[in-house]
PDB file of C-alpha atoms and ligand atoms in Angstrom:
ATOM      1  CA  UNK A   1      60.128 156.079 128.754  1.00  0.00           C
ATOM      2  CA  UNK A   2      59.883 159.360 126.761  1.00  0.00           C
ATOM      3  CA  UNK A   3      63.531 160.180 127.833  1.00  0.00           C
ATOM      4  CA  UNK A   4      65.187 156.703 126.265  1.00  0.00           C
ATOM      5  CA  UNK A   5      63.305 156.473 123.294  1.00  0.00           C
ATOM      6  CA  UNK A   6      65.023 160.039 122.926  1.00  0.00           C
ATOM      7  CA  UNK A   7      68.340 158.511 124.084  1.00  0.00           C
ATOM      8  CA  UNK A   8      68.137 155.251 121.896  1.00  0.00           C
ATOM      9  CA  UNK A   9      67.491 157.858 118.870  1.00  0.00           C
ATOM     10  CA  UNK A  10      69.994 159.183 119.282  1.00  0.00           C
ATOM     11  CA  UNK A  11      72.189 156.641 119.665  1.00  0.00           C
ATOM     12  CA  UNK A  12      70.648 155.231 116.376  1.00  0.00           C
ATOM     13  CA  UNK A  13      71.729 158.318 114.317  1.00  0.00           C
ATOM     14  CA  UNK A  14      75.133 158.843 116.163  1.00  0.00           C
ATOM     15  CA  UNK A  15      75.555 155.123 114.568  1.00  0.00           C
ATOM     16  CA  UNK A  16      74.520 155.884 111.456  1.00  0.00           C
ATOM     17  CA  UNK A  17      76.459 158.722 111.116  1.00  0.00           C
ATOM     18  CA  UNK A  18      79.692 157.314 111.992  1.00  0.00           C
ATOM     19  CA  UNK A  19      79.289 154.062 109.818  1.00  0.00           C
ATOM     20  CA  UNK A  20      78.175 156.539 106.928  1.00  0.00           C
ATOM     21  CA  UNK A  21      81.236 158.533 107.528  1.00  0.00           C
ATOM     22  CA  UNK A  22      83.462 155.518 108.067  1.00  0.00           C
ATOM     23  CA  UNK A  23      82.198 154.171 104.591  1.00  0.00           C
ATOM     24  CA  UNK A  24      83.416 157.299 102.785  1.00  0.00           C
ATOM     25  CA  UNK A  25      86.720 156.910 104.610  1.00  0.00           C
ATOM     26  CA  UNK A  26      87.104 153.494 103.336  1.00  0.00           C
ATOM     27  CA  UNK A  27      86.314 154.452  99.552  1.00  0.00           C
ATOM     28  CA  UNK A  28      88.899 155.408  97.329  1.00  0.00           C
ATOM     29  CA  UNK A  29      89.374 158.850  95.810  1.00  0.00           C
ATOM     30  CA  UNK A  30      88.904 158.283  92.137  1.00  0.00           C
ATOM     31  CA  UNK A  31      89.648 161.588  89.671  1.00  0.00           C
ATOM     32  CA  UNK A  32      88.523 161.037  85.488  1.00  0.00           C
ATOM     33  CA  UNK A  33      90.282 163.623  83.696  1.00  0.00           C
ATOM     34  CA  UNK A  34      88.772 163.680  80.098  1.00  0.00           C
ATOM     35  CA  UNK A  35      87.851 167.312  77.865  1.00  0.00           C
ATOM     36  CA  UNK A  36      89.412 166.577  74.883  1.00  0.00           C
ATOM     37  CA  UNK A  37      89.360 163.215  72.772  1.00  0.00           C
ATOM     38  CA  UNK A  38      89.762 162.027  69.345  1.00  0.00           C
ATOM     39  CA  UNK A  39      86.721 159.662  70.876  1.00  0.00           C
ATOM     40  CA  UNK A  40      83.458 160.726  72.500  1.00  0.00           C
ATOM     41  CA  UNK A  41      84.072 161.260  75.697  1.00  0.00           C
ATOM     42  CA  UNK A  42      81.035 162.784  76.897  1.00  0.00           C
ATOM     43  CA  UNK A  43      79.535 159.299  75.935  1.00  0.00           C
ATOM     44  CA  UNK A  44      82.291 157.564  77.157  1.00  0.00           C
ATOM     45  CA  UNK A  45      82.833 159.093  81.103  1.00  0.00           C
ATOM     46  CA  UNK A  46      79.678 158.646  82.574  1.00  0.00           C
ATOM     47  CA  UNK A  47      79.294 154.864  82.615  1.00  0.00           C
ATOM     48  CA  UNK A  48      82.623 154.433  83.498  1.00  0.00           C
ATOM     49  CA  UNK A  49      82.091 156.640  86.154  1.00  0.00           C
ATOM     50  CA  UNK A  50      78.614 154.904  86.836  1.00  0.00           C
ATOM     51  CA  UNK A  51      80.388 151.228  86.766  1.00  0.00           C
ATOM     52  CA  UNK A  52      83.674 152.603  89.068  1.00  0.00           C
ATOM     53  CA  UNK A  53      80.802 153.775  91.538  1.00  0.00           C
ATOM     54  CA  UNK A  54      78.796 150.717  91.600  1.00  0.00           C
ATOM     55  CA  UNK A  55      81.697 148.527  92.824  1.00  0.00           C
ATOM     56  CA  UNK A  56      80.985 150.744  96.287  1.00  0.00           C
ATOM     57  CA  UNK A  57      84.894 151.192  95.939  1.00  0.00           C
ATOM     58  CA  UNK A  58      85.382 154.694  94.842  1.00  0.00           C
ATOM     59  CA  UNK A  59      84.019 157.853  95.137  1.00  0.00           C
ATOM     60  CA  UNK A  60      84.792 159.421  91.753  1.00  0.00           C
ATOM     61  CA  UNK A  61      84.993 162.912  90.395  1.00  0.00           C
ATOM     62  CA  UNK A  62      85.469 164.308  86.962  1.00  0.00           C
ATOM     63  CA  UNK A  63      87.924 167.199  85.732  1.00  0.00           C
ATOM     64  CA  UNK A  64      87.164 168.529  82.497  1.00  0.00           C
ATOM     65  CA  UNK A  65      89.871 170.195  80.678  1.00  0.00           C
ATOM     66  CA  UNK A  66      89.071 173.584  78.463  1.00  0.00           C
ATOM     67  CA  UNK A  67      88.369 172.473  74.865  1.00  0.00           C
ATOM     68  CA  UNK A  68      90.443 172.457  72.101  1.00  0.00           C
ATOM     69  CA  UNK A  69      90.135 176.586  71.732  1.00  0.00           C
ATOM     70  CA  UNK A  70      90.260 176.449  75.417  1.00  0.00           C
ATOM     71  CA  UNK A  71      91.858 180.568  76.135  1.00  0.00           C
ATOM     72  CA  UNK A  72      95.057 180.664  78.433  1.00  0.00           C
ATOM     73  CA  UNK A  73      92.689 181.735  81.134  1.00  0.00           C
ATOM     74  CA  UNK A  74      91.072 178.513  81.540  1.00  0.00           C
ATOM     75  CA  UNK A  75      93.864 176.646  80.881  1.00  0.00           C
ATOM     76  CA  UNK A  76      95.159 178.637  84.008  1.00  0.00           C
ATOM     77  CA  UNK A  77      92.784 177.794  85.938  1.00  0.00           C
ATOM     78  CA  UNK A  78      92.934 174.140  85.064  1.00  0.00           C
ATOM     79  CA  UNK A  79      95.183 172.495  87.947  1.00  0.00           C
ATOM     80  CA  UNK A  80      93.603 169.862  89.709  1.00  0.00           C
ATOM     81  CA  UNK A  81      94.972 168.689  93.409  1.00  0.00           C
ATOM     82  CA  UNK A  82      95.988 165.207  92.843  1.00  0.00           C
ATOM     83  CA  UNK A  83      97.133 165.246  96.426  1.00  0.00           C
ATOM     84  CA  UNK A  84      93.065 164.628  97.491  1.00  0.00           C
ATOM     85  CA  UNK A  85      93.343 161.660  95.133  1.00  0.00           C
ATOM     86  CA  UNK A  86      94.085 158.197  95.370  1.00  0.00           C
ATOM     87  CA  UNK A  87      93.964 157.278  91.622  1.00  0.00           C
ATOM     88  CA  UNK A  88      93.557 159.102  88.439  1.00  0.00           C
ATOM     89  CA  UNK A  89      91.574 157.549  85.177  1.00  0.00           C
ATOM     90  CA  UNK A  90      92.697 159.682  82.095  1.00  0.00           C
ATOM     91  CA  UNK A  91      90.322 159.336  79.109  1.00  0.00           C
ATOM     92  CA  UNK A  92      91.885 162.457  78.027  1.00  0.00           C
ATOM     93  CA  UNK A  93      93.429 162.421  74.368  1.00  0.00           C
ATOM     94  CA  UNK A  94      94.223 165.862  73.581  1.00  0.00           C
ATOM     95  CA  UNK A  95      96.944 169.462  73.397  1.00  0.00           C
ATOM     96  CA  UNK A  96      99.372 169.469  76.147  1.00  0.00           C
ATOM     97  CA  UNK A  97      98.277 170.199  79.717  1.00  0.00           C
ATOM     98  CA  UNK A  98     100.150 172.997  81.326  1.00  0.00           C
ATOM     99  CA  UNK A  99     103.775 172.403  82.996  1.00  0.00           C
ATOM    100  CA  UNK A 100     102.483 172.561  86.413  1.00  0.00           C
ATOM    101  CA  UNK A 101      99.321 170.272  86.035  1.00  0.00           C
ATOM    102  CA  UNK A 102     102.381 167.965  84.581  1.00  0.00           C
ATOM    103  CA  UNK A 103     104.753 167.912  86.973  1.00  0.00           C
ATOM    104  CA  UNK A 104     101.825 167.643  89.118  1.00  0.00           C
ATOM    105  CA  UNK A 105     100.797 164.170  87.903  1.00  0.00           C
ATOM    106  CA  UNK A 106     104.433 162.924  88.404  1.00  0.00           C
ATOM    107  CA  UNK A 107     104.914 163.997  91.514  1.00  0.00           C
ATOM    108  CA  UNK A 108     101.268 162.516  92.278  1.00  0.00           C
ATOM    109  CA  UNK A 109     102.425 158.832  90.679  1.00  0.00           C
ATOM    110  CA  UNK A 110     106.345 159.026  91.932  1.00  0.00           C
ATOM    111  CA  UNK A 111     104.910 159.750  95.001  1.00  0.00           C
ATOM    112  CA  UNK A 112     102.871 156.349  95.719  1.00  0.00           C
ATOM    113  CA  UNK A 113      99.487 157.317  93.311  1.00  0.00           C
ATOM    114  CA  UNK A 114      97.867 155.128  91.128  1.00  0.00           C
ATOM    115  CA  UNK A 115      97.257 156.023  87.037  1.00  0.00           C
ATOM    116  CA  UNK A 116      94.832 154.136  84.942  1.00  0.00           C
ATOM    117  CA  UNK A 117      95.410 154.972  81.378  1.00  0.00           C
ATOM    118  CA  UNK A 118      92.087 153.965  78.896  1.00  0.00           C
ATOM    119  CA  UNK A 119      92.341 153.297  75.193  1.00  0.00           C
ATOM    120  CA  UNK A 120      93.035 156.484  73.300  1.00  0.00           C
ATOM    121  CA  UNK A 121      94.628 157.967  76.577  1.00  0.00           C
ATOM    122  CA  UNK A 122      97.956 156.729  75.085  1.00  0.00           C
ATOM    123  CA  UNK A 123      97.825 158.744  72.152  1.00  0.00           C
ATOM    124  CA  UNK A 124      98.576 161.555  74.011  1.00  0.00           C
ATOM    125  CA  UNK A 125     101.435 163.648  75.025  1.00  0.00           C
ATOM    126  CA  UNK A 126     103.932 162.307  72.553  1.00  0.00           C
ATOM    127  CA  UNK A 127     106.724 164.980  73.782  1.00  0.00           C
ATOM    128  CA  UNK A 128     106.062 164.450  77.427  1.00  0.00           C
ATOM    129  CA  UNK A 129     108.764 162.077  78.075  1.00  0.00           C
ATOM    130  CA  UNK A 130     107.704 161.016  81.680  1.00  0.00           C
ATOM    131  CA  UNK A 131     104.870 160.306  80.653  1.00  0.00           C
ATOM    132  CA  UNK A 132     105.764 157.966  78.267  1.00  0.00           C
ATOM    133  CA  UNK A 133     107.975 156.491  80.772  1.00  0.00           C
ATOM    134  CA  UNK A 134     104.671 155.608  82.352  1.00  0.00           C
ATOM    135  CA  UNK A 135     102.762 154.240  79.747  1.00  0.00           C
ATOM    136  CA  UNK A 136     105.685 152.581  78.490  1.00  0.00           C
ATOM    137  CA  UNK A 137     103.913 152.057  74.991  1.00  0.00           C
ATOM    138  CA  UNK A 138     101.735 154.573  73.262  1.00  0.00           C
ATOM    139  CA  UNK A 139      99.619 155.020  69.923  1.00  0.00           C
ATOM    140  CA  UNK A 140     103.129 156.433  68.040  1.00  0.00           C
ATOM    141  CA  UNK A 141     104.992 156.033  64.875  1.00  0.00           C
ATOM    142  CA  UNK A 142     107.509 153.359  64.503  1.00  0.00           C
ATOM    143  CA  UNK A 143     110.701 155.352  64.926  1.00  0.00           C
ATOM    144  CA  UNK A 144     109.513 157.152  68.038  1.00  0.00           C
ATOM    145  CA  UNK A 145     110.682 153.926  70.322  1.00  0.00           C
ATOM    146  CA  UNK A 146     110.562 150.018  70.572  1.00  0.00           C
ATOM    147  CA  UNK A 147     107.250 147.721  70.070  1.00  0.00           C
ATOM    148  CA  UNK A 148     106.650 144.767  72.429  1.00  0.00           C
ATOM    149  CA  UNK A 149     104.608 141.501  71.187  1.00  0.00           C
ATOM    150  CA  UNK A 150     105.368 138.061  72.532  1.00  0.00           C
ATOM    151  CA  UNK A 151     105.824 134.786  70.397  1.00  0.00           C
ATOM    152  CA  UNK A 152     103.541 131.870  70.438  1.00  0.00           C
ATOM    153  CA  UNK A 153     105.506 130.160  73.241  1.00  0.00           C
ATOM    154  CA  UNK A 154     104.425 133.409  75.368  1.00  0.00           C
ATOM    155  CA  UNK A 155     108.150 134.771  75.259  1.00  0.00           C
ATOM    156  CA  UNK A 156     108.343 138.670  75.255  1.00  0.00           C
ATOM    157  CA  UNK A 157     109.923 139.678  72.285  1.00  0.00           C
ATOM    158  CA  UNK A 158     111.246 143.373  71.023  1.00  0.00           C
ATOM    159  CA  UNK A 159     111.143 145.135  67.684  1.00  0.00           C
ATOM    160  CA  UNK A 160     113.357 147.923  67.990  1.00  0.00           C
ATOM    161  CA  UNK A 161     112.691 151.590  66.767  1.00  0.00           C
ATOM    162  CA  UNK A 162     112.361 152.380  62.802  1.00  0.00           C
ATOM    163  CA  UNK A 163     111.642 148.438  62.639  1.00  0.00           C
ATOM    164  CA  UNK A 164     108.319 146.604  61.982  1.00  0.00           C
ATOM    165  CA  UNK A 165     104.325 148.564  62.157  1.00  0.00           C
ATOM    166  CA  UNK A 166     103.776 151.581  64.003  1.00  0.00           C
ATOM    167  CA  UNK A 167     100.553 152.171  65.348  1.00  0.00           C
ATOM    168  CA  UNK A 168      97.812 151.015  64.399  1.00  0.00           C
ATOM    169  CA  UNK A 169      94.288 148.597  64.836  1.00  0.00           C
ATOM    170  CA  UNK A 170      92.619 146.215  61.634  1.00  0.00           C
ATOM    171  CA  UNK A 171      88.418 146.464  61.709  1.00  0.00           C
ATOM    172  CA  UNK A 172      87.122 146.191  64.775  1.00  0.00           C
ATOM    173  CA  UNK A 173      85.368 143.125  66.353  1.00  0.00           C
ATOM    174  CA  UNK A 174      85.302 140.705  69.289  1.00  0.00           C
ATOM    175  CA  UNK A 175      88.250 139.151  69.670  1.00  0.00           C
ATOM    176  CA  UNK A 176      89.800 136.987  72.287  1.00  0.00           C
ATOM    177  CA  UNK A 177      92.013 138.383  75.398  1.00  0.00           C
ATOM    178  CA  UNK A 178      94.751 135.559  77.019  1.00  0.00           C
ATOM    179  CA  UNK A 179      96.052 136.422  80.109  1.00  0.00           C
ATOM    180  CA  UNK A 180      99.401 136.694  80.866  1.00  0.00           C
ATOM    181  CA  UNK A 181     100.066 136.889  84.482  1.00  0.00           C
ATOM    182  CA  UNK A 182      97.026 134.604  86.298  1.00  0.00           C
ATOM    183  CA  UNK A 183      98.994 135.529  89.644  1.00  0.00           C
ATOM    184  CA  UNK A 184      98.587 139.169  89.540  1.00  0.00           C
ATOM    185  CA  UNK A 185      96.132 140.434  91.508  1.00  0.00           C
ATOM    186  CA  UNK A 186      93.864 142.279  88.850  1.00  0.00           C
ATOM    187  CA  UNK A 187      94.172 138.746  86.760  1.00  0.00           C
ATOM    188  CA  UNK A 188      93.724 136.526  89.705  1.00  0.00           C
ATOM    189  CA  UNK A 189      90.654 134.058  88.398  1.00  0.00           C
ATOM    190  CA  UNK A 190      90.212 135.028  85.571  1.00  0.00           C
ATOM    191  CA  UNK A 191      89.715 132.696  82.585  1.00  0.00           C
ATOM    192  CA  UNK A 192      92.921 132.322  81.079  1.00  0.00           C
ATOM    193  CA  UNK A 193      91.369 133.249  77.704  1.00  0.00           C
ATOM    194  CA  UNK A 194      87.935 135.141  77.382  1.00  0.00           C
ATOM    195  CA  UNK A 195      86.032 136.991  74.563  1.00  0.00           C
ATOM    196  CA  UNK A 196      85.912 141.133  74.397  1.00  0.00           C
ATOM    197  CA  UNK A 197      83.319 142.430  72.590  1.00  0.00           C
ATOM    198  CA  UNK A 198      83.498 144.108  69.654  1.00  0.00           C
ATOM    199  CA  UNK A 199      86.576 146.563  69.842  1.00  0.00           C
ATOM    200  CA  UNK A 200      89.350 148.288  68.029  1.00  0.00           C
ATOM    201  CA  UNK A 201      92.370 146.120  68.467  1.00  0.00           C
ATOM    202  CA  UNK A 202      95.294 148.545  68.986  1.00  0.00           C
ATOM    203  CA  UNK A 203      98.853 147.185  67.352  1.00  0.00           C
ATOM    204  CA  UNK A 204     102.400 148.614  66.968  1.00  0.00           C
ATOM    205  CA  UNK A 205     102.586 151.000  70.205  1.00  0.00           C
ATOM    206  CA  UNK A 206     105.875 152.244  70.890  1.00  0.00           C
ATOM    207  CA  UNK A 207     107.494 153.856  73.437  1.00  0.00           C
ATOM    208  CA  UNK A 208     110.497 152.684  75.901  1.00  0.00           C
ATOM    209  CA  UNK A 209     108.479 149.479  76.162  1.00  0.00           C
ATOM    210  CA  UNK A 210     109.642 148.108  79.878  1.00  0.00           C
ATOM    211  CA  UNK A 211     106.625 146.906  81.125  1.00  0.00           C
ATOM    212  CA  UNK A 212     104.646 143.908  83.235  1.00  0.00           C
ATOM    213  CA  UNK A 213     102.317 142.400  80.605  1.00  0.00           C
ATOM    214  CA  UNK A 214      99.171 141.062  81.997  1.00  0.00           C
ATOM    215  CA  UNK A 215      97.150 140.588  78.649  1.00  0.00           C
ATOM    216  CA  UNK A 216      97.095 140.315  74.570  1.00  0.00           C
ATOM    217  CA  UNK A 217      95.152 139.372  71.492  1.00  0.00           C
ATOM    218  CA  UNK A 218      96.087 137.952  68.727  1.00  0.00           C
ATOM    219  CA  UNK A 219      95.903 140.190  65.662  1.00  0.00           C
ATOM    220  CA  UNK A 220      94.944 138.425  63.156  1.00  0.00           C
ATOM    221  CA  UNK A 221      96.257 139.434  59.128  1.00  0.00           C
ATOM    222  CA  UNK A 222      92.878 138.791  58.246  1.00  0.00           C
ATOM    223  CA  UNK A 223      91.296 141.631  59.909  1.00  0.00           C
ATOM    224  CA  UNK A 224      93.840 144.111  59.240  1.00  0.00           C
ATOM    225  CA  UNK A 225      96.109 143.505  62.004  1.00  0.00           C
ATOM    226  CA  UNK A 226      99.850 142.512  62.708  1.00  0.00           C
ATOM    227  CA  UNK A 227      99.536 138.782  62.526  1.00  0.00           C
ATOM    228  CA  UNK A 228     101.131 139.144  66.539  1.00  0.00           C
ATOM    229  CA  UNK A 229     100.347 138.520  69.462  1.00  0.00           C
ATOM    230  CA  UNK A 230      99.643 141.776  70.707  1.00  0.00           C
ATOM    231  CA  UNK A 231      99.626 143.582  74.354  1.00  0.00           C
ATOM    232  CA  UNK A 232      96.143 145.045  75.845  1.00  0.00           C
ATOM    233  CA  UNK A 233      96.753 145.168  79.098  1.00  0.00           C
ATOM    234  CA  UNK A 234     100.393 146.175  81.211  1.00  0.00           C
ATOM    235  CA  UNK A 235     101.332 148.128  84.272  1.00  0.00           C
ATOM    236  CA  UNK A 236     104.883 149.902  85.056  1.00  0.00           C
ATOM    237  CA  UNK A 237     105.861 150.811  87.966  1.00  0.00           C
ATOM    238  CA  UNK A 238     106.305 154.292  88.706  1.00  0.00           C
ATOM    239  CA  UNK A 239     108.387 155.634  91.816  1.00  0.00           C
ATOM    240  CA  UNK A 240     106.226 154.374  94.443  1.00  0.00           C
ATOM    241  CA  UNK A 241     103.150 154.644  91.892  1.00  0.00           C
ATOM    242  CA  UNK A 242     101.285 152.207  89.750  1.00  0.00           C
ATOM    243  CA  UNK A 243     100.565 152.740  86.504  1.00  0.00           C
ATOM    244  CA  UNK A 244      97.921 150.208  84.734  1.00  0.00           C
ATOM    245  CA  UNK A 245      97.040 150.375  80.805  1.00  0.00           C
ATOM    246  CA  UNK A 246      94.384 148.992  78.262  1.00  0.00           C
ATOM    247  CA  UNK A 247      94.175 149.703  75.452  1.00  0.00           C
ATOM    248  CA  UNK A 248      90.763 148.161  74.833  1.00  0.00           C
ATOM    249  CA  UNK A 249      87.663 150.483  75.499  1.00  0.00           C
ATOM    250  CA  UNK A 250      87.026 152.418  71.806  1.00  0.00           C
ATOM    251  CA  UNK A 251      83.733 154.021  72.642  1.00  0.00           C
ATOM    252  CA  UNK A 252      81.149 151.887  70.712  1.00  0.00           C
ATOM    253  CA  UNK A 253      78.419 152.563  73.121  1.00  0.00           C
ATOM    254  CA  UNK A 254      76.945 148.984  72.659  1.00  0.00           C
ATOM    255  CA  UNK A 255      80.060 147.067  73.011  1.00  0.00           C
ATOM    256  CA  UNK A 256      83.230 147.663  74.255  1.00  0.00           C
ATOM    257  CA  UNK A 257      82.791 149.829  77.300  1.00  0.00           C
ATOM    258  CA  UNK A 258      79.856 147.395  77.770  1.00  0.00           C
ATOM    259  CA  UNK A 259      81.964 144.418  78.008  1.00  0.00           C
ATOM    260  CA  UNK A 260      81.699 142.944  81.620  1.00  0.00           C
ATOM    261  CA  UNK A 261      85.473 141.903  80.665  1.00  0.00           C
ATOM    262  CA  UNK A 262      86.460 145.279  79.808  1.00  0.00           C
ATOM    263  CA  UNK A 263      84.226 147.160  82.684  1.00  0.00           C
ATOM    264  CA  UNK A 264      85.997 144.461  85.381  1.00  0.00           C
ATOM    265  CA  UNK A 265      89.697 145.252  84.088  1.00  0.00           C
ATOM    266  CA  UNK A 266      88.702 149.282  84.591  1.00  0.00           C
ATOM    267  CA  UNK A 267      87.555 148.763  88.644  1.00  0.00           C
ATOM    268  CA  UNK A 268      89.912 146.400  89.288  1.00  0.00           C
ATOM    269  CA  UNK A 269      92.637 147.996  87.656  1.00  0.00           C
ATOM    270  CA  UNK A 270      91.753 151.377  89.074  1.00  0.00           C
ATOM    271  CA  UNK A 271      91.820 149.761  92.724  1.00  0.00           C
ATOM    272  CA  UNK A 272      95.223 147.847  92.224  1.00  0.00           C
ATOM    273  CA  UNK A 273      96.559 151.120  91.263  1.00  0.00           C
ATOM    274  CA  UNK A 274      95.421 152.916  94.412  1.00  0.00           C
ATOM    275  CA  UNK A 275      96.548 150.314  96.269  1.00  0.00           C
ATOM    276  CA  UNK A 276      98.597 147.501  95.305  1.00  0.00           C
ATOM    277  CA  UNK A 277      95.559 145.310  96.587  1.00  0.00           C
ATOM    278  CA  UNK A 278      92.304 144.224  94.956  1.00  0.00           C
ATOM    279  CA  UNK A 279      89.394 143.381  96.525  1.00  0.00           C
ATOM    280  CA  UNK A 280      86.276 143.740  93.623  1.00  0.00           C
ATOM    281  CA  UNK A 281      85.199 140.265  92.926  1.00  0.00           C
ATOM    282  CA  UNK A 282      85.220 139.450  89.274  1.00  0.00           C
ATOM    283  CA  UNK A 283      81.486 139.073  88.579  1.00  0.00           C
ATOM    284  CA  UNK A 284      79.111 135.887  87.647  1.00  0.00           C
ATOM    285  CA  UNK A 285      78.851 137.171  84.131  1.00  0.00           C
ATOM    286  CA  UNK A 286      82.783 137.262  83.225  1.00  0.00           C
ATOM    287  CA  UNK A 287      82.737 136.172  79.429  1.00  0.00           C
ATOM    288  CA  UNK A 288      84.409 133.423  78.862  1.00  0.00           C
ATOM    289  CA  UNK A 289      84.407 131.848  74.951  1.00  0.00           C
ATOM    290  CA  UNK A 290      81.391 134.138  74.709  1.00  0.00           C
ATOM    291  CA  UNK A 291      81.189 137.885  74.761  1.00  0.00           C
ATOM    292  CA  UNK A 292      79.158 139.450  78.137  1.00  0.00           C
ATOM    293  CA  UNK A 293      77.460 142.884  77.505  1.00  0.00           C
ATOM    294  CA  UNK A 294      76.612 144.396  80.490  1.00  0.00           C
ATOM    295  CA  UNK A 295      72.705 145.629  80.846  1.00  0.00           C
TER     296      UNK A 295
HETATM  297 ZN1  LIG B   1      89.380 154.083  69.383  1.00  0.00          ZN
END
C-alpha cells in the first residue's frame, strides 16, 4: 500500500512537472526594451508587462538601457540576445543604441522575429534607416519622407515629402478607432469602429510609408488635428519578420494604456508578430461606441 501511494506520488509530480514545463515551452518569449523616453516609462512598462503576462501567452522580460548620461561602459555592456526571443516590445524613445545591438535587431526581425513598436517608440532613431524601413512612418518632420492618410471612401492616399503637416497630435481625448482590415488576424471581430480612451492622437508621420494599414482616427480640425483620416495602427513586413505599430498608448496612467481597446491591440499584436497567428480572444469588455477602462 505504502509502496504505491509512493509510486502514484510520484507519478503525480513527474506530471506536474512536465505539463509545467510544457506550458513554458508553449509561451512566447516576450523582451520590453524601454530606459529612455520622452514619456514615463517606468509608469508605463509594468502594466504592459502585467497585461502581456495575463493573456498566459508570454513570458516577458525587460531590458533597460543606460540613461541618458549612460558612460560607454554600460552602453557596452548593453547587448541583449534577441536570438532567446520571439518578439520584442520597444517603449524605448531615446540616443542611439550601439551598432551591434542594431544590427542585432535586424538580423533578429529579417530573420523571422516579431517587433511591436508603442507610441513614442517611433520617435526614435531618425538616422537609422532600417529602422525606419520597419516602422515605415515615424514622429518626423515633413521633409524627412512621405505621410500616408486615406480619403473618406477608405482609399490610401500619399502626401509626398516637404508637402502637407509633419508630425504632430491636437489635445488629447477619446476618440474613435475604424478598422481597416476586419480580415487580419489581430482585427478579426473586432467592432468595425470602437472608442479609445482619452489619448494623444498622433498625425503627419513620415517615413518611406509602405505599409498594411489596419486602423485610423479621424483628426478632427477642431481639436488641433489634420482634419484626416489618420493611421494608428499598421504592420510591414520585414524579411521573414513582422513588424506591428500603434501609435496610440501616451502614458496617461488612467486612460490610454488602460483602454481594454488599446491593452487588446498590444497582446494581440505582440503574438501576431511572433507568429503570424493569433490566438488571445478579444475580451467581453471590448469598447465599442463607449470607452472600456480596464480595472
Ligand atoms: Zn505621447
Amino acid at each position: 500500500m505504502i509502496r504505491s501511494l509512493r509510486t502514484l506520488l510520484l507519478l503525480v509530480l513527474a506530471v506536474l512537472f512536465l505539463s509545467s514545463s510544457a506550458d513554458a515551452a508553449d509561451k512566447l518569449r516576450l523582451l520590453i526594451i524601454d530606459g529612455q523616453n520622452n514619456h514615463n516609462w517606468r509608469v508605463m512598462t509594468p502594466p504592459m508587462k502585467a497585461k502581456l503576462e495575463s493573456t498566459g501567452r508570454f513570458v516577458v522580460e525587460v531590458a533597460t538601457t543606460p540613461g541618458g548620461k549612460g558612460a560607454k561602459e554600460d552602453w557596452d555592456k548593453f547587448r541583449p540576445d534577441f536570438s532567446k526571443f520571439d518578439v520584442v516590445l520597444s517603449n524605448y524613445n531615446g540616443q542611439s543604441w550601439p551598432e551591434p545591438v542594431n544590427k542585432g535587431l535586424e538580423k533578429f526581425v529579417s530573420g523571422g522575429g516579431g517587433l511591436v513598436i508603442i507610441h513614442a517608440a517611433n520617435n526614435s532613431f531618425g538616422g537609422w534607416k532600417e529602422y525606419n524601413k520597419m516602422i515605415a512612418l515615424g514622429w518626423r518632420n515633413n521633409k524627412y519622407g512621405d505621410r500616408l492618410t486615406v480619403d473618406d471612401s477608405g482609399k490610401p492616399v500619399i502626401t509626398p515629402a516637404g508637402k502637407g503637416p509633419g508630425a504632430g497630435h491636437g489635445r488629447q481625448h477619446a476618440f474613435e478607432i475604424v478598422v481597416r482590415d476586419s480580415e487580419h488576424p489581430v482585427m478579426k471581430g473586432m467592432p468595425k469602429k470602437w472608442m479609445h480612451a482619452r489619448d494623444e492622437l498622433y498625425h503627419g508621420q513620415r517615413g518611406p510609408a509602405k505599409l498594411h494599414l489596419l486602423a485610423t482616427a479621424w483628426s478632427d480640425k477642431k481639436t488641433g488635428g489634420t482634419g484626416a483620416h489618420e493611421p494608428m495602427i499598421w504592420f510591414v513586413p520585414y524579411g521573414k519578420g513582422r513588424v506591428f505599430t500603434t501609435v496610440m498608448g501616451h502614458v496617461t496612467p488612467t486612460d490610454s494604456i488602460r483602454c481594454v481597446g488599446f491593452q487588446t491591440v498590444m497582446c494581440r499584436g505582440s503574438e501576431w508578430a511572433a507568429t503570424g497567428k493569433v490566438s488571445i480572444p478579444i475580451p467581453d469588455d471590448f469598447p465599442t461606441d463607449k470607452v472600456k477602462l480596464a480595472p
